[in-house]
Amino acid sequence: MSTHLLLVDDDRTFASLAASVLRHEGFRVALAHSLHDARGAMSREAPDLVVLDRRLPDGDGIDFLPELRAQLPDTPVLMVTAHGDIASAVEAIQAGARDYLSKPVELDDLVLRARRAAADLQLQERLRQAESELGGRRRLSRPHSPKMLAALQMLERIAKAPRSPVLLLGETGVGKEVIARHLHALQGGQGAFVHINCAALPATMVESELFGHERGAFTDARTARRGLVEVAAGGVLFLDEVGELPLGLQAKLLTFLDKGAFRRLGGTAELSSSARVVTATNRDLTQEVAQGRFREDLYFRLSVFKVDIPPLRERREDVLPLAQSLVAELSAELGRRPVGFSKAAQARLERYPFPGNVRELRNVLERALVLETGPELELSALEPQGGSGPTATDPDAFIVSGSPRSLQDVERLYVRHVLSRLDGRRMEAARVLGLSYPTFLRRLEEE
């Protein structure tokens, strides 16, 4: 995405010439000839970079700098000062300017410094991308099952069409985020990988998170903010639990998918992003469409490429290799020497149905690495009481042990149990329990 530069200078001839040169260099330039014009331009769209003259018809640029920095704390400012005025340049840097230019401004110098500032912005985006990659600890192990191999072969073909949306379907815990990250890697790892769980955010915040907002768009919007659609430009925007999106926002997402264009909340400027949208859900979206909870046109747009991720019980040949890979990864994280599996543990892995899929397998292995101290893992926790074969009781079943409790206590415990089963997705938990969101929060907080 091109860098949006705001040039504030009352010399209209110079400003017009500089804007032309900067646009030729790939910048998206807005002009302002006074502080009043600058405030108006910033209210319409937050710039990525500002070139600010000192002497303006309605004030001094240095006096305006604290206001600008308070509104746009992450936006670099290049201050234009009088020729040879070192004291003024030092004052500008101390006030928060990134750099300064001396008058008369040489266009080559302006372009060079603007490029440097833009490169720093891109570096910050890459750092955010690196943080995002570090957040995704799990890496895809090469599968052996025909179903999973077919899914990965399909992803390899999809990677050649970088703008087309992809819909990942599968049960909870099958590793849809890992698959989305794998698609990002197949595309060359360009741009950021940005993950948002649509069920984890209140409906009032989802639009701002996705598309950003301008200053003053709502009560707490004290500064402008980029949305995740912008951050993911050139990369992948992964929308987990897409079925939780409010209907109103579904229309805005559809517009972005069709045109690659969007507007920030409270903004008027039309922006663009080349992010590929990858969505995931464990719901039946066709049923959601039939019941009026999901837009049919959005479902068709999202499912240009639809990839079904099989549950672990349908790819038994992947369980042991996957477990070995996860143990190596977890051992490094926990600071423990790598260990293998006993023959009994391997048999238990082969028998156990893993209703929680890969997520449950990882949790079982992490628990075993902490609690089992022998040279090999036994995974005795997978063995049912009093016999062999898969356990007849769901390991995630809700059980109230101990002395009898009041109904209120049991209800509170069950609310927390459901929330745990849904990985902390509060809005989905409230829906499953048949409670309004405020009532759900009250039940959760009751002691």
Short mmCIF file of C-alpha atoms in Angstrom, two decimals:
data_model
loop_
_atom_site.label_atom_id
_atom_site.label_comp_id
_atom_site.label_asym_id
_atom_site.label_seq_id
_atom_site.Cartn_x
_atom_site.Cartn_y
_atom_site.Cartn_z
CA MET A 1 0.00 0.00 0.00
CA SER A 2 1.36 3.46 -0.91
CA THR A 3 2.39 5.84 1.89
CA HIS A 4 -0.11 8.64 2.53
CA LEU A 5 1.84 11.91 2.91
CA LEU A 6 0.38 15.24 4.09
CA LEU A 7 2.35 18.26 2.82
CA VAL A 8 1.64 21.46 4.78
CA ASP A 9 3.15 24.55 3.07
CA ASP A 10 1.67 27.93 2.15
CA ASP A 11 3.89 28.30 -0.94
CA ARG A 12 1.39 26.94 -3.44
CA THR A 13 3.86 26.78 -6.35
CA PHE A 14 6.41 24.77 -4.36
CA ALA A 15 3.69 22.60 -2.78
CA SER A 16 2.21 21.72 -6.18
CA LEU A 17 5.62 20.90 -7.67
CA ALA A 18 6.67 18.85 -4.62
CA ALA A 19 3.36 16.94 -4.63
CA SER A 20 3.85 16.06 -8.29
CA VAL A 21 7.35 14.73 -7.67
CA LEU A 22 6.31 12.76 -4.59
CA ARG A 23 3.34 11.23 -6.40
CA HIS A 24 5.71 10.16 -9.18
CA GLU A 25 7.75 8.41 -6.46
CA GLY A 26 4.69 6.43 -5.36
CA PHE A 27 3.43 8.56 -2.45
CA ARG A 28 -0.24 9.39 -2.05
CA VAL A 29 -0.13 13.14 -1.35
CA ALA A 30 -2.64 15.49 0.28
CA LEU A 31 -1.96 19.25 0.35
CA ALA A 32 -2.70 21.82 3.06
CA HIS A 33 -1.72 25.50 2.93
CA SER A 34 -2.47 26.41 6.56
CA LEU A 35 -2.82 24.81 9.98
CA HIS A 36 -6.59 25.01 9.56
CA ASP A 37 -6.35 23.08 6.28
CA ALA A 38 -4.01 20.56 7.94
CA ARG A 39 -6.50 19.88 10.74
CA GLY A 40 -9.24 19.34 8.17
CA ALA A 41 -7.10 16.96 6.10
CA MET A 42 -6.14 14.95 9.20
CA SER A 43 -9.79 14.66 10.25
CA ARG A 44 -10.67 13.19 6.84
CA GLU A 45 -7.82 10.67 6.74
CA ALA A 46 -4.89 10.07 9.06
CA PRO A 47 -1.61 10.48 7.13
CA ASP A 48 1.31 8.07 7.41
CA LEU A 49 3.85 10.88 7.07
CA VAL A 50 3.68 14.70 7.47
CA VAL A 51 5.92 17.38 5.94
CA LEU A 52 5.25 20.53 7.99
CA ASP A 53 6.44 24.08 7.31
CA ARG A 54 7.14 26.43 10.21
CA ARG A 55 5.83 29.71 8.85
CA LEU A 56 2.16 29.38 7.98
CA PRO A 57 -0.56 32.04 7.66
CA ASP A 58 -2.32 31.03 10.89
CA GLY A 59 0.57 29.96 13.10
CA ASP A 60 3.96 28.36 13.63
CA GLY A 61 4.37 24.70 12.67
CA ILE A 62 6.43 24.02 15.80
CA ASP A 63 3.57 25.26 17.98
CA PHE A 64 1.27 22.88 16.09
CA LEU A 65 3.65 19.92 16.46
CA PRO A 66 2.56 18.87 20.00
CA GLU A 67 -1.08 18.80 18.86
CA LEU A 68 -0.15 16.74 15.81
CA ARG A 69 1.94 14.31 17.88
CA ALA A 70 -0.87 13.89 20.40
CA GLN A 71 -3.35 13.07 17.65
CA LEU A 72 -0.99 10.90 15.56
CA PRO A 73 1.70 9.60 17.91
CA ASP A 74 3.12 7.07 15.44
CA THR A 75 3.23 9.38 12.41
CA PRO A 76 6.72 10.73 11.56
CA VAL A 77 6.97 14.48 10.92
CA LEU A 78 9.54 16.21 8.69
CA MET A 79 9.81 19.87 9.78
CA VAL A 80 10.76 22.55 7.25
CA THR A 81 12.93 25.28 8.85
CA ALA A 82 14.64 28.44 7.67
CA HIS A 83 18.03 28.03 5.99
CA GLY A 84 20.89 27.81 8.48
CA ASP A 85 18.60 28.09 11.51
CA ILE A 86 20.20 25.33 13.59
CA ALA A 87 18.41 26.40 16.77
CA SER A 88 15.05 26.03 15.01
CA ALA A 89 15.99 22.57 13.75
CA VAL A 90 17.03 21.46 17.23
CA GLU A 91 13.79 22.83 18.64
CA ALA A 92 11.80 20.87 16.06
CA ILE A 93 13.58 17.60 16.90
CA GLN A 94 13.07 18.18 20.63
CA ALA A 95 9.36 18.82 19.99
CA GLY A 96 9.03 15.42 18.34
CA ALA A 97 9.86 15.89 14.66
CA ARG A 98 11.63 12.93 13.04
CA ASP A 99 13.84 15.06 10.79
CA TYR A 100 14.09 18.55 9.32
CA LEU A 101 14.69 20.16 5.94
CA SER A 102 16.22 23.60 5.35
CA LYS A 103 14.74 26.18 3.00
CA PRO A 104 14.92 26.48 0.11
CA VAL A 105 13.92 22.82 0.03
CA GLU A 106 15.67 20.73 -2.61
CA LEU A 107 13.19 18.28 -4.12
CA ASP A 108 15.79 15.50 -4.25
CA ASP A 109 16.43 15.99 -0.53
CA LEU A 110 12.70 15.97 0.21
CA VAL A 111 12.21 12.72 -1.72
CA LEU A 112 15.22 11.10 -0.01
CA ARG A 113 14.02 11.93 3.50
CA ALA A 114 10.44 10.96 2.70
CA ARG A 115 11.68 7.62 1.37
CA ARG A 116 13.67 7.04 4.56
CA ALA A 117 10.64 7.76 6.71
CA ALA A 118 8.48 5.46 4.57
CA ALA A 119 11.11 2.71 4.83
CA ASP A 120 10.99 3.04 8.62
CA LEU A 121 7.21 2.63 8.50
CA GLN A 122 7.62 -0.52 6.42
CA LEU A 123 10.17 -1.82 8.91
CA GLN A 124 7.68 -1.31 11.73
CA GLU A 125 5.11 -3.29 9.72
CA ARG A 126 7.65 -6.10 9.24
CA LEU A 127 8.38 -6.12 12.96
CA ARG A 128 4.66 -6.46 13.64
CA GLN A 129 4.61 -9.30 11.12
CA ALA A 130 7.52 -10.99 12.94
CA GLU A 131 5.67 -10.66 16.24
CA SER A 132 2.62 -12.20 14.59
CA GLU A 133 4.75 -15.12 13.36
CA LEU A 134 6.20 -15.63 16.82
CA GLY A 135 2.66 -15.73 18.15
CA GLY A 136 1.86 -18.71 15.93
CA ARG A 137 3.97 -21.32 17.64
CA ARG A 138 2.68 -24.31 15.74
CA ARG A 139 4.07 -25.22 12.35
CA LEU A 140 2.52 -27.62 9.88
CA SER A 141 3.94 -31.14 9.94
CA ARG A 142 3.92 -32.95 6.63
CA PRO A 143 0.86 -35.25 6.73
CA HIS A 144 0.58 -38.83 5.52
CA SER A 145 -3.20 -39.23 5.23
CA PRO A 146 -4.70 -38.95 1.73
CA LYS A 147 -7.39 -36.47 2.90
CA MET A 148 -4.89 -34.06 4.41
CA LEU A 149 -2.49 -34.39 1.48
CA ALA A 150 -5.33 -33.52 -0.89
CA ALA A 151 -6.14 -30.42 1.18
CA LEU A 152 -2.51 -29.25 1.07
CA GLN A 153 -2.24 -29.86 -2.67
CA MET A 154 -5.32 -27.70 -3.13
CA LEU A 155 -3.68 -24.95 -1.02
CA GLU A 156 -0.60 -25.03 -3.24
CA ARG A 157 -2.78 -24.32 -6.26
CA ILE A 158 -4.77 -21.64 -4.42
CA ALA A 159 -1.55 -19.81 -3.47
CA LYS A 160 -1.11 -18.85 -7.13
CA ALA A 161 -4.25 -16.66 -6.93
CA PRO A 162 -3.23 -14.29 -4.10
CA ARG A 163 -6.38 -12.14 -3.95
CA SER A 164 -9.00 -14.89 -3.97
CA PRO A 165 -10.66 -15.55 -0.58
CA VAL A 166 -10.39 -18.97 1.05
CA LEU A 167 -12.84 -20.62 3.47
CA LEU A 168 -11.42 -23.24 5.85
CA LEU A 169 -13.95 -25.67 7.31
CA GLY A 170 -13.44 -28.16 10.10
CA GLU A 171 -14.13 -29.10 13.68
CA THR A 172 -12.77 -27.14 16.62
CA GLY A 173 -9.08 -27.85 17.15
CA VAL A 174 -8.21 -29.28 13.73
CA GLY A 175 -5.59 -26.55 13.13
CA LYS A 176 -7.29 -24.07 10.84
CA GLU A 177 -4.95 -21.26 11.91
CA VAL A 178 -1.92 -23.44 11.14
CA ILE A 179 -3.36 -24.12 7.68
CA ALA A 180 -3.92 -20.39 7.12
CA ARG A 181 -0.30 -19.70 8.11
CA HIS A 182 0.83 -22.42 5.72
CA LEU A 183 -1.04 -20.70 2.88
CA HIS A 184 0.71 -17.44 3.83
CA ALA A 185 4.06 -19.24 3.58
CA LEU A 186 3.11 -20.76 0.21
CA GLN A 187 2.51 -17.23 -1.06
CA GLY A 188 6.11 -16.39 -0.20
CA GLY A 189 5.43 -14.96 3.26
CA GLN A 190 5.00 -11.49 1.80
CA GLY A 191 3.10 -8.98 3.91
CA ALA A 192 1.84 -9.63 7.41
CA PHE A 193 -0.17 -12.57 8.67
CA VAL A 194 -2.91 -11.02 10.82
CA HIS A 195 -5.26 -13.15 12.90
CA ILE A 196 -8.52 -11.92 14.43
CA ASN A 197 -11.06 -14.04 16.27
CA CYS A 198 -14.44 -12.55 15.35
CA ALA A 199 -16.11 -14.22 18.34
CA ALA A 200 -13.70 -12.68 20.85
CA LEU A 201 -14.64 -9.05 20.18
CA PRO A 202 -17.86 -7.20 21.04
CA ALA A 203 -19.88 -6.33 17.95
CA THR A 204 -19.24 -2.61 18.52
CA MET A 205 -15.46 -3.10 18.17
CA VAL A 206 -15.21 -5.46 15.21
CA GLU A 207 -15.56 -2.79 12.51
CA SER A 208 -12.91 -0.58 14.09
CA GLU A 209 -10.53 -3.53 14.46
CA LEU A 210 -11.00 -4.61 10.85
CA PHE A 211 -11.15 -1.31 9.00
CA GLY A 212 -9.65 1.18 11.46
CA HIS A 213 -11.08 4.50 12.55
CA GLU A 214 -10.43 8.20 12.30
CA ARG A 215 -10.00 10.51 15.24
CA GLY A 216 -13.36 11.33 16.81
CA ALA A 217 -15.19 8.45 15.11
CA PHE A 218 -16.49 7.44 18.54
CA THR A 219 -16.10 8.56 22.14
CA ASP A 220 -12.71 6.96 22.88
CA ALA A 221 -11.20 7.50 19.42
CA ARG A 222 -8.64 10.10 20.49
CA THR A 223 -6.27 9.22 17.66
CA ALA A 224 -6.66 7.72 14.22
CA ARG A 225 -5.85 4.03 13.92
CA ARG A 226 -5.16 1.64 11.07
CA GLY A 227 -7.34 -1.40 10.82
CA LEU A 228 -6.11 -4.95 10.40
CA VAL A 229 -7.13 -4.86 6.72
CA GLU A 230 -4.44 -2.19 6.20
CA VAL A 231 -1.86 -3.93 8.38
CA ALA A 232 -2.31 -7.15 6.36
CA ALA A 233 -1.80 -5.43 2.98
CA GLY A 234 0.07 -7.79 0.68
CA GLY A 235 -0.34 -10.64 3.16
CA VAL A 236 -3.13 -12.66 4.77
CA LEU A 237 -5.99 -11.50 6.98
CA PHE A 238 -7.29 -14.56 8.84
CA LEU A 239 -10.82 -14.15 10.18
CA ASP A 240 -11.47 -16.99 12.62
CA GLU A 241 -15.09 -17.76 13.58
CA VAL A 242 -16.33 -15.65 10.66
CA GLY A 243 -19.89 -16.82 11.35
CA GLU A 244 -19.90 -14.50 14.38
CA LEU A 245 -19.65 -11.33 12.27
CA PRO A 246 -22.65 -8.99 12.73
CA LEU A 247 -24.89 -8.76 9.66
CA GLY A 248 -24.15 -5.06 9.18
CA LEU A 249 -20.43 -5.65 9.03
CA GLN A 250 -20.87 -8.59 6.68
CA ALA A 251 -21.98 -6.12 3.99
CA LYS A 252 -18.85 -4.01 4.47
CA LEU A 253 -16.64 -7.10 4.29
CA LEU A 254 -18.39 -8.12 1.06
CA THR A 255 -17.61 -4.71 -0.46
CA PHE A 256 -13.95 -5.09 0.46
CA LEU A 257 -13.79 -8.59 -1.02
CA ASP A 258 -15.35 -7.39 -4.28
CA LYS A 259 -13.34 -4.19 -4.75
CA GLY A 260 -10.38 -4.35 -2.39
CA ALA A 261 -11.60 -0.96 -1.12
CA PHE A 262 -12.88 0.22 2.27
CA ARG A 263 -13.33 3.27 4.47
CA ARG A 264 -12.20 3.68 8.04
CA LEU A 265 -14.90 4.15 10.64
CA GLY A 266 -15.73 7.85 10.64
CA GLY A 267 -13.68 8.46 7.48
CA THR A 268 -14.65 9.58 3.98
CA ALA A 269 -11.56 8.63 1.97
CA GLU A 270 -11.70 5.33 0.08
CA LEU A 271 -8.63 3.23 0.87
CA SER A 272 -7.43 -0.04 -0.63
CA SER A 273 -5.61 -3.15 0.53
CA SER A 274 -4.30 -6.20 -1.29
CA ALA A 275 -4.72 -8.50 1.72
CA ARG A 276 -6.04 -11.98 0.98
CA VAL A 277 -8.94 -12.82 3.27
CA VAL A 278 -8.89 -16.34 4.72
CA THR A 279 -11.86 -17.27 6.90
CA ALA A 280 -12.57 -20.22 9.15
CA THR A 281 -15.57 -21.64 10.93
CA ASN A 282 -16.77 -24.85 12.54
CA ARG A 283 -20.38 -23.86 11.83
CA ASP A 284 -22.53 -24.97 8.93
CA LEU A 285 -22.72 -21.64 7.08
CA THR A 286 -25.37 -22.93 4.68
CA GLN A 287 -27.63 -23.47 7.70
CA GLU A 288 -26.70 -20.01 9.02
CA VAL A 289 -27.70 -18.55 5.64
CA ALA A 290 -31.01 -20.43 5.69
CA GLN A 291 -31.79 -19.04 9.15
CA GLY A 292 -30.93 -15.48 8.10
CA ARG A 293 -27.86 -15.11 10.33
CA PHE A 294 -25.33 -15.00 7.49
CA ARG A 295 -25.52 -13.25 4.13
CA GLU A 296 -25.84 -15.62 1.21
CA ASP A 297 -23.86 -13.36 -1.15
CA LEU A 298 -21.01 -13.14 1.37
CA TYR A 299 -21.00 -16.93 1.80
CA PHE A 300 -20.66 -17.41 -1.96
CA ARG A 301 -17.86 -14.81 -2.09
CA LEU A 302 -15.95 -16.33 0.83
CA SER A 303 -16.19 -19.86 -0.54
CA VAL A 304 -14.51 -19.22 -3.90
CA PHE A 305 -12.01 -21.75 -2.57
CA LYS A 306 -13.40 -24.03 0.13
CA VAL A 307 -11.00 -26.34 1.96
CA ASP A 308 -12.23 -29.04 4.36
CA ILE A 309 -9.75 -29.92 7.11
CA PRO A 310 -10.42 -33.52 8.27
CA PRO A 311 -10.59 -34.29 12.01
CA LEU A 312 -7.74 -36.23 13.57
CA ARG A 313 -9.81 -39.42 13.92
CA GLU A 314 -10.11 -39.51 10.10
CA ARG A 315 -6.35 -39.33 9.60
CA ARG A 316 -5.01 -41.82 12.10
CA GLU A 317 -1.74 -42.23 10.19
CA ASP A 318 -0.88 -38.61 11.06
CA VAL A 319 -1.30 -38.95 14.83
CA LEU A 320 2.09 -40.44 15.80
CA PRO A 321 4.24 -38.26 13.46
CA LEU A 322 2.30 -35.20 14.59
CA ALA A 323 2.74 -36.15 18.25
CA GLN A 324 6.50 -36.58 17.72
CA SER A 325 6.73 -33.15 16.10
CA LEU A 326 4.72 -31.52 18.88
CA VAL A 327 6.84 -33.18 21.59
CA ALA A 328 10.02 -31.80 20.02
CA GLU A 329 8.48 -28.32 19.87
CA LEU A 330 7.08 -28.45 23.40
CA SER A 331 10.33 -29.85 24.85
CA ALA A 332 12.19 -26.83 23.50
CA GLU A 333 9.60 -24.47 24.98
CA LEU A 334 9.63 -26.19 28.37
CA GLY A 335 13.41 -26.55 28.54
CA ARG A 336 13.25 -30.35 28.69
CA ARG A 337 15.40 -32.81 26.79
CA PRO A 338 13.51 -34.44 23.89
CA VAL A 339 11.83 -37.74 24.78
CA GLY A 340 10.14 -40.48 22.82
CA PHE A 341 7.05 -42.62 23.32
CA SER A 342 6.93 -46.05 24.87
CA LYS A 343 5.23 -48.80 22.85
CA ALA A 344 2.27 -48.58 25.22
CA ALA A 345 2.04 -44.81 24.62
CA GLN A 346 2.12 -45.33 20.85
CA ALA A 347 -0.73 -47.82 21.16
CA ARG A 348 -2.71 -45.36 23.27
CA LEU A 349 -2.19 -42.63 20.68
CA GLU A 350 -3.43 -44.96 17.95
CA ARG A 351 -6.56 -45.92 19.90
CA TYR A 352 -7.63 -42.61 21.37
CA PRO A 353 -10.34 -40.77 19.33
CA PHE A 354 -9.14 -37.18 20.14
CA PRO A 355 -12.52 -35.40 20.08
CA GLY A 356 -10.60 -32.13 20.56
CA ASN A 357 -8.37 -32.91 17.57
CA VAL A 358 -4.86 -31.41 17.32
CA ARG A 359 -5.49 -28.92 20.12
CA GLU A 360 -6.35 -31.76 22.51
CA LEU A 361 -3.32 -33.76 21.38
CA ARG A 362 -1.05 -30.81 22.11
CA ASN A 363 -2.59 -30.30 25.54
CA VAL A 364 -2.19 -34.00 26.40
CA LEU A 365 1.48 -33.92 25.39
CA GLU A 366 2.24 -30.70 27.26
CA ARG A 367 0.68 -32.14 30.42
CA ALA A 368 2.66 -35.37 30.02
CA LEU A 369 5.97 -33.55 29.53
CA VAL A 370 5.42 -31.68 32.79
CA LEU A 371 4.12 -34.56 34.91
CA GLU A 372 5.97 -37.60 33.53
CA THR A 373 9.68 -37.69 34.41
CA GLY A 374 10.72 -41.02 32.87
CA PRO A 375 12.95 -41.54 29.80
CA GLU A 376 9.86 -42.15 27.65
CA LEU A 377 6.33 -40.79 27.73
CA GLU A 378 3.68 -43.31 28.76
CA LEU A 379 0.57 -41.12 28.24
CA SER A 380 -1.31 -43.13 30.81
CA ALA A 381 -3.89 -40.34 31.00
CA LEU A 382 -5.22 -41.60 27.64
CA GLU A 383 -5.94 -45.03 29.10
CA PRO A 384 -9.55 -45.48 30.27
CA GLN A 385 -10.13 -46.72 33.79
CA GLY A 386 -10.42 -50.51 33.95
CA GLY A 387 -9.66 -51.49 30.38
CA SER A 388 -8.16 -50.83 27.01
CA GLY A 389 -9.47 -49.04 24.00
CA PRO A 390 -10.78 -45.50 23.67
CA THR A 391 -12.27 -43.91 26.72
CA ALA A 392 -16.02 -44.07 26.96
CA THR A 393 -16.20 -40.75 28.78
CA ASP A 394 -15.55 -37.44 27.10
CA PRO A 395 -12.37 -36.10 28.78
CA ASP A 396 -13.87 -32.62 28.58
CA ALA A 397 -17.15 -33.66 30.22
CA PHE A 398 -18.62 -31.37 32.89
CA ILE A 399 -18.29 -33.12 36.25
CA VAL A 400 -19.08 -31.65 39.65
CA SER A 401 -17.19 -33.60 42.28
CA GLY A 402 -17.20 -33.37 46.05
CA SER A 403 -20.13 -32.64 48.33
CA PRO A 404 -23.45 -31.44 46.89
CA ARG A 405 -23.52 -27.79 45.84
CA SER A 406 -26.19 -25.20 45.35
CA LEU A 407 -27.78 -24.83 41.92
CA GLN A 408 -26.30 -21.33 41.67
CA ASP A 409 -22.78 -22.72 42.21
CA VAL A 410 -23.32 -25.43 39.61
CA GLU A 411 -24.60 -22.89 37.08
CA ARG A 412 -21.56 -20.68 37.63
CA LEU A 413 -19.20 -23.65 37.22
CA TYR A 414 -20.96 -24.74 34.05
CA VAL A 415 -20.70 -21.25 32.55
CA ARG A 416 -16.95 -21.36 33.11
CA HIS A 417 -16.78 -24.91 31.73
CA VAL A 418 -18.51 -23.88 28.49
CA LEU A 419 -16.24 -20.84 28.20
CA SER A 420 -13.19 -23.09 28.58
CA ARG A 421 -14.48 -25.54 25.95
CA LEU A 422 -14.89 -22.63 23.52
CA ASP A 423 -11.36 -21.32 24.15
CA GLY A 424 -12.50 -18.14 25.87
CA ARG A 425 -14.89 -16.96 23.13
CA ARG A 426 -17.35 -15.19 25.39
CA MET A 427 -19.95 -14.16 22.81
CA GLU A 428 -20.17 -17.71 21.42
CA ALA A 429 -20.40 -19.13 24.96
CA ALA A 430 -23.29 -16.78 25.74
CA ARG A 431 -25.06 -17.89 22.55
CA VAL A 432 -24.56 -21.60 23.33
CA LEU A 433 -25.89 -21.11 26.87
CA GLY A 434 -28.90 -19.17 25.61
CA LEU A 435 -28.00 -16.11 27.72
CA SER A 436 -27.78 -12.46 26.79
CA TYR A 437 -24.21 -11.20 26.81
CA PRO A 438 -24.67 -8.97 29.92
CA THR A 439 -26.34 -11.86 31.80
CA PHE A 440 -23.50 -14.17 30.78
CA LEU A 441 -20.91 -11.70 32.13
CA ARG A 442 -22.80 -11.42 35.43
CA ARG A 443 -22.88 -15.21 35.80
CA LEU A 444 -19.18 -15.36 35.02
CA GLU A 445 -18.29 -12.77 37.65
CA GLU A 446 -20.48 -14.11 40.44
CA GLU A 447 -18.56 -15.50 43.40
#
